[in-house]
Coordinates of C-alpha atoms in Angstrom, one line a residue:
Chain A
M1 CA 127.4 90.6 109.3
S2 CA 130.4 92.0 111.4
V3 CA 128.2 93.1 114.1
L4 CA 127.0 90.8 114.7
E5 CA 130.2 88.4 114.8
K6 CA 130.5 91.2 117.9
V7 CA 127.1 90.7 119.1
R8 CA 127.3 86.9 119.5
P9 CA 129.6 85.7 121.3
E10 CA 129.6 88.9 124.3
R11 CA 125.8 86.9 124.7
P12 CA 125.5 86.2 128.5
A13 CA 124.3 83.6 130.2
A14 CA 122.3 85.9 132.9
T15 CA 119.4 86.9 129.9
A16 CA 118.4 83.5 129.8
R17 CA 116.5 83.7 132.9
E18 CA 114.9 87.4 132.1
P19 CA 113.4 85.4 129.1
R20 CA 110.6 87.2 126.3
V21 CA 107.5 85.6 125.7
T22 CA 106.2 86.4 122.3
D23 CA 102.8 86.2 121.4
D24 CA 103.1 82.1 120.3
G25 CA 104.7 81.6 123.7
R26 CA 108.1 80.9 123.0
R27 CA 110.6 82.0 125.1
V28 CA 113.4 84.4 123.1
R29 CA 116.4 85.4 125.2
P30 CA 116.7 89.8 124.5
A31 CA 120.4 88.6 121.9
E32 CA 118.8 86.9 120.0
L33 CA 116.7 88.6 119.3
L34 CA 118.8 91.4 118.7
W35 CA 121.2 89.2 116.8
R36 CA 117.5 88.6 114.9
Y37 CA 116.4 92.0 114.0
L38 CA 119.9 92.6 112.4
L39 CA 119.6 90.1 109.9
L40 CA 115.6 91.0 109.2
L41 CA 117.2 94.1 108.9
A42 CA 119.7 93.0 106.5
V43 CA 116.8 91.3 104.7
L44 CA 115.3 94.6 104.6
A45 CA 117.5 96.2 102.7
L46 CA 118.3 93.9 99.9
T47 CA 114.8 93.1 99.3
T48 CA 113.2 97.1 99.9
G49 CA 116.4 99.4 98.7
P50 CA 116.1 98.5 95.5
F51 CA 112.0 100.0 95.1
L52 CA 113.6 102.7 97.1
W53 CA 116.7 104.0 95.0
Q54 CA 114.7 103.3 91.8
L55 CA 112.2 105.9 93.7
A56 CA 114.8 108.5 94.3
T57 CA 115.9 108.2 91.3
S58 CA 112.7 108.9 89.5
L59 CA 113.4 112.7 92.4
K60 CA 116.4 113.5 91.4
G61 CA 116.5 116.5 89.0
P62 CA 118.4 116.8 86.2
T63 CA 121.1 119.3 87.2
E64 CA 120.8 116.7 90.3
D65 CA 124.5 114.1 89.9
I66 CA 122.6 110.6 90.3
Y67 CA 126.2 108.8 89.4
S68 CA 128.0 110.8 92.1
S69 CA 130.1 108.1 94.1
P70 CA 129.5 107.7 97.1
P71 CA 126.6 107.6 96.1
S72 CA 124.5 110.3 97.1
L73 CA 120.6 108.0 98.4
L74 CA 118.2 110.8 98.9
P75 CA 117.2 113.3 95.8
A76 CA 118.7 116.7 96.8
H77 CA 116.2 118.2 95.4
P78 CA 112.8 116.1 95.1
T79 CA 111.0 116.6 91.6
L80 CA 108.4 115.2 90.1
H81 CA 109.8 116.2 86.7
N82 CA 111.0 113.5 85.2
Y83 CA 107.8 111.6 86.2
A84 CA 105.7 114.6 84.1
R85 CA 109.5 113.8 81.6
V86 CA 109.0 110.3 80.9
A87 CA 104.9 111.3 79.5
D88 CA 106.6 113.2 77.1
T89 CA 108.7 111.1 75.8
I90 CA 106.5 107.7 75.7
P91 CA 102.3 107.7 76.0
V92 CA 102.9 106.6 79.9
W93 CA 99.7 107.4 80.6
D94 CA 97.7 105.3 77.7
Y95 CA 99.4 102.8 78.4
A96 CA 98.6 102.3 81.6
L97 CA 95.3 102.7 80.9
N98 CA 95.7 99.7 78.5
S99 CA 97.1 97.5 81.9
L100 CA 94.1 98.0 83.0
K101 CA 91.7 97.5 80.8
V102 CA 93.7 94.2 80.9
A103 CA 94.4 93.5 84.0
V104 CA 90.0 94.4 84.5
A105 CA 89.1 91.9 81.6
N106 CA 91.2 89.2 83.1
V107 CA 90.1 89.3 86.6
V108 CA 86.0 89.6 85.0
T109 CA 86.4 87.3 82.2
N110 CA 89.1 85.0 85.1
C111 CA 86.1 85.0 88.2
V112 CA 83.5 83.9 86.3
G113 CA 85.2 81.1 83.4
S114 CA 86.8 79.5 87.0
A115 CA 83.6 79.8 88.9
L116 CA 81.7 78.6 86.2
A117 CA 84.3 75.6 84.9
G118 CA 84.8 74.9 88.9
Y119 CA 81.1 74.5 89.7
A120 CA 80.6 71.8 87.2
L121 CA 83.5 70.0 87.9
A122 CA 82.2 69.6 91.7
R123 CA 78.8 70.1 91.8
L124 CA 76.7 68.6 88.8
R125 CA 77.4 65.2 87.8
Y126 CA 77.4 64.9 83.6
R127 CA 79.2 62.5 81.5
G128 CA 82.1 64.0 79.8
R129 CA 82.7 65.3 83.7
R130 CA 86.1 63.0 84.2
V131 CA 87.0 64.1 80.7
T132 CA 86.7 67.5 81.4
T133 CA 89.0 67.5 84.5
L134 CA 92.1 65.9 82.6
V135 CA 91.5 68.5 80.3
F136 CA 91.6 71.5 82.7
V137 CA 94.5 68.8 84.7
L138 CA 96.9 69.0 81.1
A139 CA 96.3 72.3 80.2
M140 CA 97.2 73.4 84.0
L141 CA 100.8 71.3 82.6
V142 CA 101.4 72.8 79.2
P143 CA 104.3 75.4 79.9
V144 CA 103.0 78.6 78.4
E145 CA 106.7 79.4 76.7
G146 CA 106.5 76.5 74.5
I147 CA 103.4 77.5 72.7
V148 CA 103.5 81.1 72.8
I149 CA 104.2 81.1 68.9
A150 CA 101.7 78.6 68.2
Q151 CA 99.3 81.0 70.0
F152 CA 99.8 84.1 68.9
T153 CA 99.8 82.3 65.0
T154 CA 96.8 81.4 66.1
M155 CA 95.9 85.2 67.0
R156 CA 96.8 85.9 63.2
E157 CA 93.8 83.2 61.9
L158 CA 91.4 84.9 64.2
G159 CA 93.0 88.5 63.5
L160 CA 93.4 89.2 66.9
N161 CA 97.0 90.2 67.0
N162 CA 98.0 93.1 68.2
T163 CA 94.9 94.0 70.0
L164 CA 94.6 93.5 73.6
I165 CA 91.8 91.5 73.2
G166 CA 94.8 89.1 71.7
V167 CA 96.2 89.6 74.7
V168 CA 93.9 89.2 77.3
L169 CA 92.4 86.1 75.8
P170 CA 94.4 82.9 75.9
G171 CA 94.8 83.7 79.7
A172 CA 91.0 84.5 80.0
V173 CA 89.8 81.7 81.5
G174 CA 93.2 80.0 83.4
A175 CA 93.7 76.5 84.2
M176 CA 95.0 76.6 87.1
N177 CA 91.8 78.8 88.4
V178 CA 89.5 76.3 87.4
L179 CA 90.7 73.3 90.0
L180 CA 91.0 76.1 92.9
M181 CA 87.3 76.8 92.6
R182 CA 87.2 73.8 91.6
G183 CA 88.4 72.6 95.1
A184 CA 86.4 75.7 96.9
F185 CA 83.3 73.7 96.1
R186 CA 84.0 70.7 96.2
A187 CA 85.4 71.2 100.4
L188 CA 81.8 72.2 101.1
P189 CA 79.2 70.8 102.8
H190 CA 76.8 69.2 100.1
E191 CA 73.7 69.8 103.2
I192 CA 73.3 72.9 102.6
E193 CA 72.3 72.5 98.4
E194 CA 69.9 70.0 99.3
A195 CA 68.3 71.7 101.2
A196 CA 67.6 74.9 98.6
Y197 CA 67.5 71.8 96.3
V198 CA 64.1 70.0 97.5
D199 CA 62.9 73.3 98.1
G200 CA 62.8 72.9 94.6
A201 CA 66.3 75.7 93.3
D202 CA 67.2 75.0 90.1
V203 CA 71.4 74.3 89.2
W204 CA 71.7 78.6 88.5
Q205 CA 69.7 79.3 91.6
R206 CA 71.4 77.2 94.0
F207 CA 75.0 78.3 92.5
L208 CA 74.8 81.9 92.7
R209 CA 72.6 82.3 95.6
I210 CA 74.2 79.7 97.5
A211 CA 77.4 77.7 96.5
L212 CA 79.2 81.5 95.2
P213 CA 78.4 83.0 98.3
S214 CA 80.5 80.2 100.2
V215 CA 83.6 80.6 98.1
K216 CA 84.5 84.5 98.2
G217 CA 87.7 83.3 99.7
T218 CA 89.3 81.4 97.1
L219 CA 87.3 84.0 94.1
A220 CA 89.6 87.2 95.8
V221 CA 92.5 84.8 95.4
V222 CA 91.1 83.9 92.2
A223 CA 90.7 87.7 91.1
I224 CA 93.5 89.0 92.7
F225 CA 96.2 86.7 90.9
A226 CA 94.6 87.2 87.2
F227 CA 95.3 90.8 88.1
M228 CA 98.4 90.3 89.1
G229 CA 98.9 88.0 86.5
A230 CA 97.7 90.4 83.5
W231 CA 99.7 93.6 85.0
D232 CA 103.5 91.6 85.4
D233 CA 102.6 90.3 82.4
F234 CA 105.6 90.0 79.7
L235 CA 107.2 87.2 77.0
W236 CA 103.0 87.3 75.8
P237 CA 101.8 91.1 75.3
L238 CA 105.8 91.4 73.6
I239 CA 105.2 88.5 71.1
V240 CA 100.9 89.9 70.7
L241 CA 101.5 93.2 70.2
S242 CA 103.1 95.0 67.2
D243 CA 101.7 98.5 67.4
P244 CA 103.6 101.4 69.8
S245 CA 99.9 102.9 70.3
K246 CA 98.3 99.0 72.3
F247 CA 101.6 98.3 74.1
T248 CA 100.6 98.2 77.6
L249 CA 102.4 99.0 80.5
T250 CA 105.1 96.4 81.3
I251 CA 105.6 96.3 76.8
G252 CA 105.9 100.3 77.1
L253 CA 109.5 100.6 79.7
N254 CA 110.8 97.3 78.0
Y255 CA 111.0 99.9 74.8
L256 CA 111.6 103.0 76.7
H257 CA 114.3 101.0 77.8
G258 CA 115.2 100.3 75.0
T259 CA 114.8 103.4 73.5
F260 CA 116.3 105.5 75.9
A261 CA 118.5 104.0 77.7
N262 CA 120.5 106.8 79.1
D263 CA 118.0 108.4 81.0
E264 CA 118.2 106.6 83.9
R265 CA 115.4 109.1 85.3
L266 CA 112.7 108.6 83.4
V267 CA 113.2 105.1 83.1
A268 CA 113.0 104.8 87.4
A269 CA 109.8 106.7 87.4
G270 CA 108.5 104.7 84.2
T271 CA 108.6 101.6 86.2
V272 CA 107.3 103.6 89.9
I273 CA 104.5 104.5 87.9
A274 CA 104.1 100.4 87.0
V275 CA 104.8 99.2 90.4
A276 CA 103.2 101.6 92.0
P277 CA 99.5 99.9 92.2
L278 CA 100.8 96.5 92.4
I279 CA 102.2 97.8 96.1
A280 CA 99.5 99.5 96.8
L281 CA 96.9 97.0 95.9
F282 CA 99.2 94.2 97.9
A283 CA 99.5 96.8 101.2
C284 CA 95.8 96.3 101.1
L285 CA 95.3 92.8 100.5
Q286 CA 98.1 91.0 101.6
R287 CA 96.7 88.0 103.5
Y288 CA 94.8 87.1 100.0
F289 CA 98.2 87.3 97.9
F290 CA 99.0 84.6 101.2
R291 CA 96.9 82.3 101.0
G292 CA 96.7 82.0 96.6
V293 CA 100.9 81.3 96.4
G294 CA 99.8 78.7 99.2
E295 CA 97.0 77.0 97.3
G296 CA 98.8 77.7 93.9
A297 CA 101.4 75.6 95.8
V298 CA 99.6 73.0 96.2
K299 CA 97.7 73.0 93.5
G300 CA 100.0 73.3 90.3
Chain B
M1 CA 74.7 60.9 95.5
A2 CA 74.3 61.0 91.9
T3 CA 70.8 59.9 91.8
P4 CA 69.4 59.4 89.1
L5 CA 66.1 61.7 89.9
R6 CA 68.9 64.9 90.2
V7 CA 69.9 64.1 86.4
R8 CA 67.4 64.3 84.9
R9 CA 65.9 67.1 86.1
Q10 CA 68.4 69.5 85.4
L11 CA 68.2 70.8 82.3
P12 CA 70.1 68.3 80.0
T13 CA 73.0 71.4 78.6
S14 CA 73.3 73.1 81.4
P15 CA 77.0 70.9 82.7
W16 CA 77.9 72.1 79.4
L17 CA 77.3 75.4 80.0
F18 CA 78.9 75.9 83.4
A19 CA 82.1 74.7 81.4
A20 CA 81.5 76.0 78.2
P21 CA 83.7 78.6 78.7
G22 CA 86.7 77.4 80.6
L23 CA 87.0 75.0 77.6
L24 CA 87.0 76.2 74.8
I25 CA 89.4 79.3 75.9
T26 CA 91.1 76.2 76.9
G27 CA 91.0 73.7 74.1
A28 CA 91.5 77.3 72.0
F29 CA 94.4 79.0 72.9
V30 CA 96.5 75.6 74.9
L31 CA 95.3 72.5 74.1
Y32 CA 95.4 73.7 70.0
P33 CA 98.3 75.7 70.1
F34 CA 100.0 72.5 71.7
V35 CA 98.7 70.2 69.0
S36 CA 99.7 72.5 66.4
T37 CA 102.6 73.1 68.0
L38 CA 103.8 69.4 67.5
V39 CA 102.8 68.8 64.5
N40 CA 104.4 72.7 63.1
S41 CA 107.2 71.3 64.3
F42 CA 107.9 69.2 61.6
T43 CA 107.0 71.6 59.4
D44 CA 108.7 74.2 57.5
R45 CA 106.4 77.0 57.8
R46 CA 106.3 80.7 58.4
T47 CA 104.9 83.2 59.9
L48 CA 103.0 84.0 56.0
L49 CA 104.0 81.1 55.0
P50 CA 101.8 77.2 55.3
G51 CA 104.6 74.7 55.5
R52 CA 104.9 71.6 54.3
F53 CA 105.3 68.4 55.8
V54 CA 110.0 68.3 56.4
G55 CA 109.6 65.5 58.8
L56 CA 112.3 65.9 61.1
A57 CA 114.7 68.3 59.6
N58 CA 114.5 70.3 62.4
F59 CA 115.4 68.4 64.6
R60 CA 118.3 67.4 62.5
E61 CA 118.7 70.8 61.8
L62 CA 119.1 72.2 65.5
L63 CA 121.8 69.0 66.3
H64 CA 123.5 71.7 64.6
D65 CA 122.1 74.9 66.0
D66 CA 125.3 76.4 67.9
M67 CA 122.9 79.4 69.4
F68 CA 120.7 76.0 70.1
W69 CA 123.7 74.4 72.2
T70 CA 124.2 78.1 73.6
G71 CA 120.6 78.3 75.0
L72 CA 120.1 74.9 76.2
R73 CA 123.4 75.8 78.0
N74 CA 122.0 78.7 79.4
S75 CA 118.9 77.3 80.3
V76 CA 120.3 74.8 81.8
L77 CA 123.5 76.7 83.5
Y78 CA 120.3 78.6 84.7
V79 CA 118.6 75.7 87.0
L80 CA 121.1 74.1 88.7
V81 CA 122.3 77.6 90.5
V82 CA 119.4 79.2 90.9
V83 CA 117.4 75.8 92.2
P84 CA 119.6 74.8 95.1
A85 CA 119.8 78.7 96.2
L86 CA 115.6 78.6 95.6
V87 CA 115.6 75.7 97.4
V88 CA 117.7 76.8 100.9
L89 CA 117.7 80.8 100.4
P90 CA 113.7 81.0 101.5
L91 CA 113.8 78.0 104.3
L92 CA 115.9 80.4 106.1
L93 CA 114.3 83.3 105.5
A94 CA 111.4 81.4 107.1
L95 CA 113.0 80.6 109.9
L96 CA 113.8 83.6 110.5
V97 CA 110.3 85.4 110.3
R98 CA 108.8 82.6 111.9
R99 CA 108.8 83.4 115.3
N100 CA 105.9 85.5 116.1
I101 CA 108.3 88.9 117.4
P102 CA 106.9 92.2 117.2
G103 CA 107.2 93.6 113.7
I104 CA 106.9 90.1 112.3
T105 CA 104.7 90.3 109.8
F106 CA 106.0 93.6 108.9
F107 CA 108.8 92.5 107.5
R108 CA 107.3 88.8 106.1
S109 CA 105.1 91.5 104.2
A110 CA 108.8 93.4 102.4
F111 CA 110.1 90.4 102.2
Y112 CA 107.0 90.0 99.6
T113 CA 107.2 92.7 97.9
P114 CA 109.6 91.7 94.7
V115 CA 107.6 89.0 94.1
V116 CA 103.7 91.4 93.5
A117 CA 106.7 93.5 91.3
S118 CA 106.3 93.0 87.5
I119 CA 109.6 91.5 86.3
V120 CA 110.7 94.1 83.8
V121 CA 110.5 96.7 87.0
V122 CA 112.4 94.6 88.2
G123 CA 114.2 93.8 85.8
L124 CA 114.3 97.7 84.3
I125 CA 115.3 98.1 88.8
W126 CA 119.0 95.3 88.9
V127 CA 119.6 97.0 85.1
W128 CA 120.2 100.5 86.6
L129 CA 121.7 98.9 89.9
L130 CA 124.3 96.7 88.4
D131 CA 124.9 99.5 85.5
E132 CA 128.9 100.8 84.9
R133 CA 128.2 103.7 87.2
G134 CA 125.2 102.3 88.9
L135 CA 125.2 102.3 92.7
V136 CA 126.1 99.5 93.5
N137 CA 129.6 99.6 91.4
S138 CA 129.7 103.0 93.3
V139 CA 129.1 101.7 96.2
L140 CA 132.1 98.6 95.2
E141 CA 134.6 102.3 94.5
T142 CA 133.6 103.9 96.9
V143 CA 135.0 100.8 99.3
G144 CA 137.3 100.4 97.1
I145 CA 136.6 96.8 95.1
G146 CA 136.3 99.6 92.1
R147 CA 133.9 99.2 89.4
I148 CA 132.9 95.8 88.2
G149 CA 131.0 94.9 84.6
F150 CA 128.3 93.0 85.9
L151 CA 126.3 94.4 82.1
S152 CA 129.5 93.7 79.7
D153 CA 130.6 90.5 80.6
Q154 CA 129.2 87.3 79.0
W155 CA 129.0 84.8 82.6
L156 CA 128.8 87.9 85.5
L157 CA 126.2 89.0 83.3
L158 CA 124.0 86.0 83.4
L159 CA 124.7 85.4 87.0
S160 CA 123.8 88.7 87.8
A161 CA 120.2 87.1 86.2
M162 CA 120.3 84.2 88.7
A163 CA 121.0 86.3 90.9
V164 CA 117.4 88.9 90.2
T165 CA 115.4 85.3 89.6
V166 CA 116.7 84.0 93.2
W167 CA 115.4 87.6 94.9
K168 CA 112.2 88.0 93.4
G169 CA 111.5 84.2 94.0
L170 CA 113.1 84.7 97.6
G171 CA 109.5 85.9 98.8
Y172 CA 107.3 83.9 97.1
Y173 CA 109.2 80.2 98.1
M174 CA 109.4 82.0 101.7
V175 CA 105.0 82.3 102.2
I176 CA 105.5 78.0 101.4
Y177 CA 107.7 77.2 103.9
L178 CA 106.0 79.6 106.6
A179 CA 103.1 77.2 106.1
A180 CA 105.3 73.5 106.1
L181 CA 107.0 75.2 109.1
A182 CA 103.6 75.7 111.3
N183 CA 102.7 71.5 110.8
V184 CA 106.6 71.1 112.1
P185 CA 105.3 69.7 115.9
R186 CA 107.3 71.8 118.4
E187 CA 108.0 68.8 120.4
L188 CA 110.2 68.2 117.7
H189 CA 113.0 70.3 118.1
E190 CA 111.8 70.8 121.9
A191 CA 113.6 67.1 122.8
A192 CA 115.9 67.5 119.8
A193 CA 117.7 70.9 122.3
V194 CA 116.9 69.0 125.1
D195 CA 119.7 66.1 123.7
G196 CA 121.8 69.0 123.5
A197 CA 122.0 69.7 119.9
G198 CA 122.7 72.8 118.8
P199 CA 120.9 75.2 116.0
V200 CA 122.7 73.9 113.3
R201 CA 121.7 70.6 114.1
R202 CA 118.9 71.0 115.1
F203 CA 117.9 72.6 111.7
L204 CA 119.6 69.8 109.6
S205 CA 117.8 66.7 111.5
V206 CA 114.9 68.0 112.7
T207 CA 113.8 70.8 110.6
V208 CA 115.7 69.9 107.1
P209 CA 113.2 66.2 107.6
A210 CA 110.1 67.4 108.1
V211 CA 110.1 69.6 105.4
R212 CA 111.1 67.0 103.0
S213 CA 108.2 67.5 100.9
T214 CA 108.1 71.0 100.9
M215 CA 111.7 71.4 99.6
V216 CA 111.3 68.5 96.7
L217 CA 107.6 70.6 95.4
V218 CA 110.4 74.0 95.5
A219 CA 112.7 72.5 93.1
A220 CA 109.8 71.0 90.5
L221 CA 108.5 74.6 90.9
S222 CA 111.1 76.3 90.7
S223 CA 113.5 73.6 88.3
V224 CA 110.5 74.5 85.3
A225 CA 110.5 77.5 85.7
A226 CA 114.0 78.8 85.9
F227 CA 114.8 76.0 82.9
K228 CA 111.6 78.3 80.8
V229 CA 113.6 82.1 81.9
F230 CA 113.5 84.4 79.5
S231 CA 112.7 87.8 80.6
E232 CA 115.7 88.6 84.0
V233 CA 117.7 87.8 81.0
Y234 CA 115.8 89.5 78.0
L235 CA 116.1 92.8 79.8
M236 CA 119.1 92.8 81.1
A237 CA 121.1 91.2 77.5
G238 CA 119.1 92.5 75.5
P239 CA 116.6 91.3 72.8
S240 CA 119.9 89.5 71.2
G241 CA 120.9 87.9 74.5
G242 CA 124.4 89.7 75.5
P243 CA 127.7 89.3 74.5
A244 CA 127.7 87.3 70.6
G245 CA 124.3 86.5 71.5
E246 CA 126.1 84.1 74.7
D247 CA 123.3 84.9 77.1
T248 CA 120.4 83.9 74.8
T249 CA 118.6 81.1 77.0
L250 CA 116.4 79.3 75.3
V251 CA 112.7 80.4 75.3
M252 CA 114.9 83.8 73.9
L253 CA 115.6 81.7 71.2
V254 CA 112.3 80.3 70.8
Q255 CA 110.9 84.4 70.8
R256 CA 113.1 85.3 68.9
T257 CA 113.1 82.8 65.9
G258 CA 109.7 81.9 65.4
T259 CA 108.6 86.2 65.6
G260 CA 108.0 88.3 63.0
L261 CA 107.1 88.2 59.9
T262 CA 109.6 86.1 58.5
G263 CA 109.7 84.0 61.6
R264 CA 110.1 80.9 61.2
V265 CA 107.6 79.0 62.7
G266 CA 108.7 75.7 62.2
Y267 CA 111.7 76.0 63.3
A268 CA 110.7 77.9 66.9
S269 CA 108.3 74.7 67.3
A270 CA 110.6 72.0 67.3
L271 CA 112.8 74.1 70.0
S272 CA 109.5 74.5 71.7
V273 CA 109.2 70.7 72.1
V274 CA 112.3 70.7 73.3
V275 CA 111.6 73.1 76.1
F276 CA 108.6 70.9 77.1
A277 CA 110.6 67.3 76.2
V278 CA 113.9 69.1 79.4
T279 CA 110.3 70.1 81.5
V280 CA 109.2 67.1 82.1
A281 CA 112.0 65.1 82.0
L282 CA 113.1 68.0 85.8
M283 CA 109.8 67.0 86.5
L284 CA 110.7 62.9 86.4
L285 CA 114.4 63.5 87.7
V286 CA 112.7 65.5 90.7
L287 CA 109.7 63.3 91.6
R288 CA 112.1 60.2 91.2
A289 CA 115.3 61.7 93.7
D290 CA 112.4 62.7 95.8
R291 CA 111.3 58.9 95.7
R292 CA 114.5 57.7 96.2
E293 CA 115.2 59.6 99.1
E294 CA 112.2 58.2 100.8
A295 CA 113.1 54.6 100.2

């Protein structure tokens, strides 16, 4: 911050005459640009620094002092040793596989279930449609944290506690996703489907061949948020899973932290394994992540 | 549009077939548990024992349960601290990344990274950063302030967890604000600038009124989320909620009371009912504050 304080008063009025035009057509004075970038870099350090520190810790060898003061930011002799050790301590790759199974299942069930239900709510006319819509709106308003205990007793009654199916089921068709898909289908012009209807296409053909391909974008948003939600979830798997061989990554990490808390290198390696796939996914599919925030916020 | 002909030509069951998977899941795993939570809150049901009806006994017990008051206090404090931070800071951040200066898309994405990470990863990262011997304390010692027991003091621990919640939420609400700012007419800003309004003045009298409804939305979303806080505190303070359990939040108490083979499902349900009630109250409060300001 002290750097900024110095820069601002020194801003010469003359620089305003040589404006730099950005691609949104606004003029930015060089001095303003400078302090903008300084602020951006400061926030960058704050938001991504912790991840990088975790990565650095996971790469430090057993002989390197990770508690040194002043801290050494980069590993002196980078090694993947900790990743091998974390796999010896907890079955981290099995946990990753469990997380992957849960996340993929959640993507499939949410895409299929919410597309079908969303289409019914948006495009099909039947007695009880309003009630169906209301059911999903109400379900969206129920806070999950308030019903986890009852969800757990329900799972026990079904004999599905301590199974990965039990982890997936409660969120298998998210009410918000149904309403998102409903909104996407409603935004489609009626004319296309009507033409198909006149040509004799039945409801399944209209759904699969015409409506569904037109809402791919929203479907991608649903898929990504279903994946992220399942991969990141903590409270529900913590409650429903008790057998360490069934753990997902988040629960396994919590277990690792609780049991081997004194070995920061191991925990760091574990967290890197858990977060890397999502950061990669985010890097590839950013615009859907951002789009999902907007749509989720409006609907939620 | 609803021609009777079309209705008759459809297979009579097909709309329900479309809605069935969603309805089944929602009914069985959201609405049924919701109703059964309400019902169970009037019973002494345990994990392995069916309960008897006990009237308001659970709720009467709540009033005399110190742990309940601790949990309620912490969850309410969480809302009071986290919500103002999450209404204001992401807006400032959105203003910072709004202009399309070179490289800005990289910054926007980078600021969003904490949102993508699991709360477990985030929690453990900060446990290590704020550790007695962690990076933050190393830096503090190097600059001569000395080490601070972020994770051993009851209040510092809660405050640290709040900071982590804000840190993780910044990018999410930033994106919401960015969408809102895109709709603020530029002429307003330019007119204010011509009238001699400085940046602070323009922020308060042009930007804030223009994104006010978004601020209300963010307040509503973040207050409900903050009241239900579980993972951050669970990870940073431990399952028992820090020193003498003083950092337990309401949802942590629900989890601790209702799970395990001896779980008191009835009592945990009563605690859950309080979670519902406060959640609804928070929503109404935010919406009402909104309406009053508008009038």
